PDB file of C-alpha atoms in Angstrom:
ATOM      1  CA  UNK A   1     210.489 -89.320 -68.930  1.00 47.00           C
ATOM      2  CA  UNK A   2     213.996 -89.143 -67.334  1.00 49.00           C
ATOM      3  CA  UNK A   3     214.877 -86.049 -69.741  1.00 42.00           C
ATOM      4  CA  UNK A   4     211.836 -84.238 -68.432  1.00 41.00           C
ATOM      5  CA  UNK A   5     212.798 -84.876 -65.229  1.00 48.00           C
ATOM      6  CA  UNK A   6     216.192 -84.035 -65.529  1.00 42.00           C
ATOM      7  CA  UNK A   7     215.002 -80.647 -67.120  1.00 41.00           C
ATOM      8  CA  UNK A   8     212.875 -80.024 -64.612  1.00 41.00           C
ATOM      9  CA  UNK A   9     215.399 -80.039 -61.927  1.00 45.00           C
ATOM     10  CA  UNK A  10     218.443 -78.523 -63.803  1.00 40.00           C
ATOM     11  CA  UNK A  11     215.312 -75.745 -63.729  1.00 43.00           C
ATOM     12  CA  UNK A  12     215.082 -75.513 -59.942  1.00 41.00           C
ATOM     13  CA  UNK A  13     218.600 -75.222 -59.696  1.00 41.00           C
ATOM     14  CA  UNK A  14     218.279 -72.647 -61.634  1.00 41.00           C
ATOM     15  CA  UNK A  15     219.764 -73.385 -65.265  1.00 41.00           C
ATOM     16  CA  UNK A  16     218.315 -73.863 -68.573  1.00 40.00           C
ATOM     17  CA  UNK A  17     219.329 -76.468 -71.551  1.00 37.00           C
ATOM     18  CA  UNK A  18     218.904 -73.396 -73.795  1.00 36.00           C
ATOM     19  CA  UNK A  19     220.932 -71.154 -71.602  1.00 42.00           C
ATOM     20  CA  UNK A  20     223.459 -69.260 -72.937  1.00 51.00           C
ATOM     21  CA  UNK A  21     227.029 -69.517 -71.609  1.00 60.00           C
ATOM     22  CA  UNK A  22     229.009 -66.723 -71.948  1.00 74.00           C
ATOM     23  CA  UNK A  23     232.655 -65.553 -70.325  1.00 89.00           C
ATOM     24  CA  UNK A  24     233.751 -62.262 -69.848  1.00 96.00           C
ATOM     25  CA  UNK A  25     236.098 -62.127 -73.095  1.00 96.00           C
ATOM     26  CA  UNK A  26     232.865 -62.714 -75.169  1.00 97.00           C
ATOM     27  CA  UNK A  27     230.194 -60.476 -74.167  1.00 98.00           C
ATOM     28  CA  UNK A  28     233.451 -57.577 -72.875  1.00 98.00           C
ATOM     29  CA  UNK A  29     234.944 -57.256 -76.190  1.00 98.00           C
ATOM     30  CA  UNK A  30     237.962 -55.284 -76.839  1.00 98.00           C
ATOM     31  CA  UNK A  31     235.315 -52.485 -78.455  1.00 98.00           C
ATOM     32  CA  UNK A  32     233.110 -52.603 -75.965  1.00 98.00           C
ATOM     33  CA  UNK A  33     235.734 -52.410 -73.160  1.00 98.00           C
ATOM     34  CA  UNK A  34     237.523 -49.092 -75.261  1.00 98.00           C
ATOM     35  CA  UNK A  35     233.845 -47.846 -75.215  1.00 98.00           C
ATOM     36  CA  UNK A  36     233.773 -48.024 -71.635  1.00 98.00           C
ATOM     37  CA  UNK A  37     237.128 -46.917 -70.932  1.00 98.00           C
ATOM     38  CA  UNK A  38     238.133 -44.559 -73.911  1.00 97.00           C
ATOM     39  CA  UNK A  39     242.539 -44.567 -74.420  1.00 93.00           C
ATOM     40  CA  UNK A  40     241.997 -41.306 -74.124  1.00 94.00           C
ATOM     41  CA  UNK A  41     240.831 -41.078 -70.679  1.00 96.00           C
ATOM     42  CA  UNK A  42     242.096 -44.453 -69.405  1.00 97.00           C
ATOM     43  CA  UNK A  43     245.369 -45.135 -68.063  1.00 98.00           C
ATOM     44  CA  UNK A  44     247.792 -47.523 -70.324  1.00 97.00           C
ATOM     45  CA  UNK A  45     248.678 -49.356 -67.577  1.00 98.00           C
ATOM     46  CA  UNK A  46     245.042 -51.234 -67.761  1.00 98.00           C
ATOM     47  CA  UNK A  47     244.896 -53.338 -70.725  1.00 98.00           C
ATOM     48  CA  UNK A  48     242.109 -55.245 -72.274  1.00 98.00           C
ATOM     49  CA  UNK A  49     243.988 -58.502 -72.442  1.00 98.00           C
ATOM     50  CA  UNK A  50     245.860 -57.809 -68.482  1.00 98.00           C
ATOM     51  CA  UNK A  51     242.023 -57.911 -67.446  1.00 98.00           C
ATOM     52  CA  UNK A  52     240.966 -61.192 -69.358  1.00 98.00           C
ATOM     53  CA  UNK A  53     244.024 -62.776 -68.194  1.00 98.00           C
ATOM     54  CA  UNK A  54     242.686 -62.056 -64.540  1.00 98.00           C
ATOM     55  CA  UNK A  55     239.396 -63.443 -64.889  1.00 98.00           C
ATOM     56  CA  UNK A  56     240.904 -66.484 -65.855  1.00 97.00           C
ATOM     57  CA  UNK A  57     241.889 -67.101 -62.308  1.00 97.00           C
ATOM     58  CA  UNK A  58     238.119 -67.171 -61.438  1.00 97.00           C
ATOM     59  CA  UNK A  59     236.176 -68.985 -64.152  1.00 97.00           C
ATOM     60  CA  UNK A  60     233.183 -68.310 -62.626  1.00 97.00           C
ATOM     61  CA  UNK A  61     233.129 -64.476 -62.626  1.00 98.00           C
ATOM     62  CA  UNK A  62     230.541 -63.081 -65.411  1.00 98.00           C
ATOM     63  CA  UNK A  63     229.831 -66.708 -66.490  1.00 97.00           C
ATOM     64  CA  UNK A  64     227.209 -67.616 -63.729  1.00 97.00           C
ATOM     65  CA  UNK A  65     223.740 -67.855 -64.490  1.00 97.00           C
ATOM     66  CA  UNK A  66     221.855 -66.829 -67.601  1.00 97.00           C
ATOM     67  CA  UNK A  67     222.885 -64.508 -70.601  1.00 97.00           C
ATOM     68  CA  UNK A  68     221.408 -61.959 -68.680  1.00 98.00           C
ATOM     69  CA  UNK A  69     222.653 -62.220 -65.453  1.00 98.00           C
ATOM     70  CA  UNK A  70     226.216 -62.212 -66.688  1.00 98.00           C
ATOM     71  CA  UNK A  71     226.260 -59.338 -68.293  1.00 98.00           C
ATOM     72  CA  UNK A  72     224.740 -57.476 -65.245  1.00 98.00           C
ATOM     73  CA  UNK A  73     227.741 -58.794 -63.376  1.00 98.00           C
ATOM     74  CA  UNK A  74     229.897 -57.201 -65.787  1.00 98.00           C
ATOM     75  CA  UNK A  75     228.230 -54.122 -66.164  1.00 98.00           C
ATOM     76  CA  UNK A  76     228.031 -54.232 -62.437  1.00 98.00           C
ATOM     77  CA  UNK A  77     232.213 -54.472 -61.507  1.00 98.00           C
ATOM     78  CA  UNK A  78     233.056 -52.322 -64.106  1.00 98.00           C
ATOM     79  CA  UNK A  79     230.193 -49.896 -63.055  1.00 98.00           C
ATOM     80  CA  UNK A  80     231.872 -49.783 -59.637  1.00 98.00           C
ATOM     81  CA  UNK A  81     235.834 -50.097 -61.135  1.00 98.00           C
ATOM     82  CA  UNK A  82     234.879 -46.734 -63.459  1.00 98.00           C
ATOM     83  CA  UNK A  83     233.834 -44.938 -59.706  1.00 98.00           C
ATOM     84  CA  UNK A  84     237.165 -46.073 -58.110  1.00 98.00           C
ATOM     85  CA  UNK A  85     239.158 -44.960 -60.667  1.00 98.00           C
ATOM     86  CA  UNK A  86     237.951 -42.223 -61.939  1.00 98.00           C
ATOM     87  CA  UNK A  87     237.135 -43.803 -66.223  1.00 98.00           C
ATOM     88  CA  UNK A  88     240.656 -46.077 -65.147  1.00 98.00           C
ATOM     89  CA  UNK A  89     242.807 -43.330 -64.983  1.00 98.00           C
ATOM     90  CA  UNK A  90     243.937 -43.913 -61.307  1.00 98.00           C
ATOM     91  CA  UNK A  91     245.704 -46.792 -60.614  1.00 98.00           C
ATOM     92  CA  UNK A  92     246.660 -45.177 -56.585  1.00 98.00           C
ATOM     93  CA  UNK A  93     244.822 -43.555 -54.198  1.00 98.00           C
ATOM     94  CA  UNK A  94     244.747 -39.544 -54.468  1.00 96.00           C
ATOM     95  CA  UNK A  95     244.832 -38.928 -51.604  1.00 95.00           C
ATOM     96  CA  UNK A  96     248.049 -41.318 -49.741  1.00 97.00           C
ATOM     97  CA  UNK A  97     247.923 -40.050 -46.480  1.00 95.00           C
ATOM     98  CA  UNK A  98     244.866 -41.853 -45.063  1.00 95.00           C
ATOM     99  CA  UNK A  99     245.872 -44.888 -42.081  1.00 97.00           C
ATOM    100  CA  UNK A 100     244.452 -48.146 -43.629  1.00 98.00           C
ATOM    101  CA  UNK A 101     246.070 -50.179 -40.808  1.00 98.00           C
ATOM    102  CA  UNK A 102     244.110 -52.208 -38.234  1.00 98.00           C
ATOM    103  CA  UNK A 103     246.095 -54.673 -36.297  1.00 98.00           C
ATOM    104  CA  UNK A 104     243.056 -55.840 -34.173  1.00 98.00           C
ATOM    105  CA  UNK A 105     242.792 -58.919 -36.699  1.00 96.00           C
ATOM    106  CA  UNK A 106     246.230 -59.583 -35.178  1.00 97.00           C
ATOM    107  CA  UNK A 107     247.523 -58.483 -38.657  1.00 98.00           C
ATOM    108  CA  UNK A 108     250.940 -56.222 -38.723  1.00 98.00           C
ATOM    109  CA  UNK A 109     251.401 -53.459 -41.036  1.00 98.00           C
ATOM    110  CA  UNK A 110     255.378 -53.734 -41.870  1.00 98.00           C
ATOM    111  CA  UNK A 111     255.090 -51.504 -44.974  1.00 98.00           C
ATOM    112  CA  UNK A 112     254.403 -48.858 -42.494  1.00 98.00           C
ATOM    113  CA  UNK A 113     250.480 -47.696 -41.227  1.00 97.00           C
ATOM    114  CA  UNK A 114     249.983 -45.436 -44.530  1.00 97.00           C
ATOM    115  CA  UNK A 115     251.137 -47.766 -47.346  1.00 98.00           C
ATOM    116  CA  UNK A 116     247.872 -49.724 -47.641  1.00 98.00           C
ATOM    117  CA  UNK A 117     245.706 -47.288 -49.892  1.00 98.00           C
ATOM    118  CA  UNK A 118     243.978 -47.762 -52.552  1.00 98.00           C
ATOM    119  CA  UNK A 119     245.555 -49.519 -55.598  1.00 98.00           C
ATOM    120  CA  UNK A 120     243.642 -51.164 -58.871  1.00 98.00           C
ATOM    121  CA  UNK A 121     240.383 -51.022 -60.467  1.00 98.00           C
ATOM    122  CA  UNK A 122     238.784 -51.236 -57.094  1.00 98.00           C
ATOM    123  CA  UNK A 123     241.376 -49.936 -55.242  1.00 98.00           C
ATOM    124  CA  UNK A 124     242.261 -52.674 -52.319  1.00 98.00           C
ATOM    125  CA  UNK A 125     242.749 -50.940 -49.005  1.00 98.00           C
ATOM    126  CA  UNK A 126     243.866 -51.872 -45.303  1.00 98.00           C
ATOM    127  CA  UNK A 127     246.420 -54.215 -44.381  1.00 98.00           C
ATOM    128  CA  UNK A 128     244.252 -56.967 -43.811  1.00 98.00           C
ATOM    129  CA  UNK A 129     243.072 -57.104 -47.710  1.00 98.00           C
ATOM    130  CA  UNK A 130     246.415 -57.345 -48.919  1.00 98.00           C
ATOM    131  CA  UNK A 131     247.280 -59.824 -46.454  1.00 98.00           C
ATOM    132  CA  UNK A 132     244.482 -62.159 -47.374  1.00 98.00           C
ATOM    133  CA  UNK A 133     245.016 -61.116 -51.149  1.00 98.00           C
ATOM    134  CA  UNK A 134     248.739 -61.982 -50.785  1.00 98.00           C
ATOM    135  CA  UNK A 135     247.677 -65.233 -49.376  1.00 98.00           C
ATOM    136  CA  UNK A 136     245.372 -66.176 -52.084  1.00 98.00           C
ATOM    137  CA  UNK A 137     247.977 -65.601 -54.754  1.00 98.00           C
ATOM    138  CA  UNK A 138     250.854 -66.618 -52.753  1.00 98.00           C
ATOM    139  CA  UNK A 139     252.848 -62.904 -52.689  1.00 97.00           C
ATOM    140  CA  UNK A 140     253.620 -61.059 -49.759  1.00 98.00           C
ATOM    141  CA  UNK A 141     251.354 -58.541 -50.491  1.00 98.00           C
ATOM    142  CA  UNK A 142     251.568 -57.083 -46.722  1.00 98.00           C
ATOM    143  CA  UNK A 143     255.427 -56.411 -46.983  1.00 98.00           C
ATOM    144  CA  UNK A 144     254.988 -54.921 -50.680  1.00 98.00           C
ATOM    145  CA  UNK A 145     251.624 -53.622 -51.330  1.00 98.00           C
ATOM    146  CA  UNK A 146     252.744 -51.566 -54.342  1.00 98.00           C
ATOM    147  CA  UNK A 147     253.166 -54.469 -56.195  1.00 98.00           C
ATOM    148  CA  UNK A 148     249.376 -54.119 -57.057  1.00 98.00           C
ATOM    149  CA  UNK A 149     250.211 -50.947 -58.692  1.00 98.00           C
ATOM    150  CA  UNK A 150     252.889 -52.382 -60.439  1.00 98.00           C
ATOM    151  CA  UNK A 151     251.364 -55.477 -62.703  1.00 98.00           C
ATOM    152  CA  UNK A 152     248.798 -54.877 -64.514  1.00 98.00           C
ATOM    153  CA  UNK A 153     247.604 -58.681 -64.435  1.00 98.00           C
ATOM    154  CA  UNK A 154     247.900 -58.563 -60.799  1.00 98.00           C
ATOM    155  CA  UNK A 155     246.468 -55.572 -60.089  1.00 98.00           C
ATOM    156  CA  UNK A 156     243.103 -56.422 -62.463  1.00 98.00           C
ATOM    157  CA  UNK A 157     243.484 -59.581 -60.118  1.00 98.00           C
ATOM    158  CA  UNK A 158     242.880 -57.896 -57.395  1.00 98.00           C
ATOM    159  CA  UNK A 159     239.783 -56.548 -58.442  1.00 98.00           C
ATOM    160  CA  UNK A 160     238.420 -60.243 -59.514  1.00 98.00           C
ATOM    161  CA  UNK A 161     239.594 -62.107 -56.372  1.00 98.00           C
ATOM    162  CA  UNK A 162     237.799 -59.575 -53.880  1.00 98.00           C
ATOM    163  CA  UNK A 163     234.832 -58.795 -55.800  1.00 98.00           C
ATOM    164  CA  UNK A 164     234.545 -63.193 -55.993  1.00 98.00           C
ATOM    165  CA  UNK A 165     236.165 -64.213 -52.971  1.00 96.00           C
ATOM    166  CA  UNK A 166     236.742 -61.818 -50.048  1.00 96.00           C
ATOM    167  CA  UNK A 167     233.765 -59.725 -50.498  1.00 97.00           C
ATOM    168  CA  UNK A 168     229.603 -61.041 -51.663  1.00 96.00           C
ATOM    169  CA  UNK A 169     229.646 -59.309 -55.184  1.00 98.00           C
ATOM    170  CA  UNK A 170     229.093 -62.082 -57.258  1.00 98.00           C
ATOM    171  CA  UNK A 171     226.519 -63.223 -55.082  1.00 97.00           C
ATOM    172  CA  UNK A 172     224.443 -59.956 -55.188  1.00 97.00           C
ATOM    173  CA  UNK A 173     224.415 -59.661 -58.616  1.00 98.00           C
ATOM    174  CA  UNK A 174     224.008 -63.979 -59.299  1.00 97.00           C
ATOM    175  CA  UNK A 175     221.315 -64.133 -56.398  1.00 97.00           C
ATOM    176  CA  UNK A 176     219.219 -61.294 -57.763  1.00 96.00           C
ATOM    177  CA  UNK A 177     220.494 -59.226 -54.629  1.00 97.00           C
ATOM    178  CA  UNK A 178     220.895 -55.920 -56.897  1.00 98.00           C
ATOM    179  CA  UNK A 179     223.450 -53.715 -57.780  1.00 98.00           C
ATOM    180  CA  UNK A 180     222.929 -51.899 -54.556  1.00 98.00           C
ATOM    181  CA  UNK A 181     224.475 -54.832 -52.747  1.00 98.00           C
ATOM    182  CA  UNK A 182     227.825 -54.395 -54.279  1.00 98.00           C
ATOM    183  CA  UNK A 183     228.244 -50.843 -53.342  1.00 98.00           C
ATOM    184  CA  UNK A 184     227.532 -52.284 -49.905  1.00 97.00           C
ATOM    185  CA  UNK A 185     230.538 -54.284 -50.321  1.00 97.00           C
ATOM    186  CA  UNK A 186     232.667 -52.200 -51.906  1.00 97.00           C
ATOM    187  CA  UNK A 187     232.456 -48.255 -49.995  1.00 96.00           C
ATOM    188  CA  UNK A 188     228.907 -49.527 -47.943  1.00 96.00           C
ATOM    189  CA  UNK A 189     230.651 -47.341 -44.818  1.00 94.00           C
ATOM    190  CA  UNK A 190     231.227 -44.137 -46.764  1.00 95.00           C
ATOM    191  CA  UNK A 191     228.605 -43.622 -49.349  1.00 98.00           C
ATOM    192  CA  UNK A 192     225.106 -46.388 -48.217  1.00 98.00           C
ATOM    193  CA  UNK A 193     222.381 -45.722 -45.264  1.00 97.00           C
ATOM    194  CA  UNK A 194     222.553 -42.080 -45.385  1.00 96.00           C
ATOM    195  CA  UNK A 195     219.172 -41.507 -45.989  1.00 96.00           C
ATOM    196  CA  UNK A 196     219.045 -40.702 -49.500  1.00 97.00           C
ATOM    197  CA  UNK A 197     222.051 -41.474 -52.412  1.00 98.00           C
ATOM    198  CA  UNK A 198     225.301 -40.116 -51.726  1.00 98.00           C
ATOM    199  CA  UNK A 199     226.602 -38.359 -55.265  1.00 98.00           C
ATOM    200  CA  UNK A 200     229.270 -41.855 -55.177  1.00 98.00           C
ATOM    201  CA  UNK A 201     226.764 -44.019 -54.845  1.00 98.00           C
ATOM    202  CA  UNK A 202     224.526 -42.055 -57.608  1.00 98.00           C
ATOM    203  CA  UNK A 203     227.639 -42.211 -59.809  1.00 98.00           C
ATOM    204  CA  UNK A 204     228.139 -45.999 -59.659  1.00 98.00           C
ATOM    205  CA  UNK A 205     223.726 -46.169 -60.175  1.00 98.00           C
ATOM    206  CA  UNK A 206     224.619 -44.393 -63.207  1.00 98.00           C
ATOM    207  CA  UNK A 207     227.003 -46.016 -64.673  1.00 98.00           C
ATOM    208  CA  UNK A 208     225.657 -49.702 -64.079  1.00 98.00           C
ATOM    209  CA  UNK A 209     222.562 -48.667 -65.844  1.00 98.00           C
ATOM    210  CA  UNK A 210     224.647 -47.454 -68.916  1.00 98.00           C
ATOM    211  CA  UNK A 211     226.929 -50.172 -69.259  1.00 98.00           C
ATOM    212  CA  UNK A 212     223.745 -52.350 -68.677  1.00 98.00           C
ATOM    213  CA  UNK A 213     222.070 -50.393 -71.490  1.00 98.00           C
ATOM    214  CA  UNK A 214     225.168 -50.770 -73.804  1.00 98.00           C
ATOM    215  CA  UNK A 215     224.837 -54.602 -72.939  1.00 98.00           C
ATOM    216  CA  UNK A 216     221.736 -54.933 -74.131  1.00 98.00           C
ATOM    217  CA  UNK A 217     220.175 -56.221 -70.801  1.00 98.00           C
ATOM    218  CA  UNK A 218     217.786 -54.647 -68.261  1.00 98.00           C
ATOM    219  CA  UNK A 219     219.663 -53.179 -65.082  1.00 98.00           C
ATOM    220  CA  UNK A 220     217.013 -55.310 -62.484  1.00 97.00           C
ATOM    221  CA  UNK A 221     215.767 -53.962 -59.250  1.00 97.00           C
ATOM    222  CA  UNK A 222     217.358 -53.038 -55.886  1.00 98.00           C
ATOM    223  CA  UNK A 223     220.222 -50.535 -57.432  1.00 98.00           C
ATOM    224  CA  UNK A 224     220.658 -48.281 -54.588  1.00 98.00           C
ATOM    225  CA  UNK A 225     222.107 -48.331 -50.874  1.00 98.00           C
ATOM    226  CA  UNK A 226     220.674 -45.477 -49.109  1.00 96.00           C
TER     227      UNK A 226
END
């Protein structure tokens, strides 16, 4: 009697005894990564072990939830880390001449108002994201944003701690939000609530649904933003 009811709370919460726990190492192989992000496209500066040596800063990124719900969380960051990046072959910003400096948070930009552009697989912008980055992993981040560009552990970091920790990514994709949620999250200002799908927002659809396909998992509801 105090097994069943012990099951049947662990499944309000929730989980399952015959759940399967994954982590991102196991269900994003080396192969399947290299499928995702061909050498020949991809930049070397983003490795397949640099990334797994990120997530291990946040063990609960693509290991919440069921089987299936991990692998949507997966398919879901790199989904939106192929459409920053262009397939990982950016690690800057294009285009460097864009002002990502807001000092109404009472946060100063000392690198200078243009130097906090996009860097990494999800290319961290604005002063006040490196700021709280550099806080979180105990760099001045504010004073030398380039660093992000510069270590490929670090940079892959990046990616993790904002898409787990400064942003509600994991959430949206854990809490059966949908994919649409993340793009939200991630460019909601540029490319959601038009209307109808911006060709970015499209793009990163796309993608999630392949990389959800090549996962072997269904890509859910709620994928768009418009």
């Amino acid at each position: 009697m105090a097994l069943v009811m012990i099951m049947f709370m662990l499944c309000l919460l929730g989980f399952s005894l015959f759940s399967t726990l994954a982590s991102p190492s196991s269900i994003i192989t080396e192969p399947v990564f290299r499928k995702f992000f061909p050498s020949n496209i991809a930049n070397p500066f983003y490795t397949y072990n640099d990334f797994i040596a990120a997530t291990k800063y946040y063990p609960t990124f693509g290991s919440t939830g069921s089987l299936d719900v991990q692998k949507r969380e997966l398919a879901a960051y790199f989904a939106n880390v192929k459409q920053e990046t262009g397939t990982l072959q950016y690690i800057r910003e294009i285009n460097q001449n864009n002002v990502y400096c807001d000092t109404s948070r009472g946060i100063p930009c000392p690198a200078g108002t243009k130097a906090y552009y996009g860097r990494g697989p999800l290319q961290l912008t604005w002063n006040y994201n490196y700021d709280a980055a550099g806080k979180a992993f105990n760099m001045n981040l504010l004073q030398n944003p380039d660093q992000v560009a510069q270590n490929g552990v670090l940079s892959w970091r990046s990616s993790v701690w904002f898409w787990m920790q400064n942003s509600n990514c994991h959430t949206a994709i854990t809490q059966n939000q949908g994919f649409g949620a993340t793009i939200r999250a991630i460019n909601g200002g540029q490319e959601c609530g038009k209307g109808s799908e911006t060709q970015p927002a499209q793009n990163r659809i796309n993608y999630y649904k392949d990389f959800c396909s090549q996962l072997g998992v269904s890509p859910g509801g709620n994928l768009g933003c418009a």
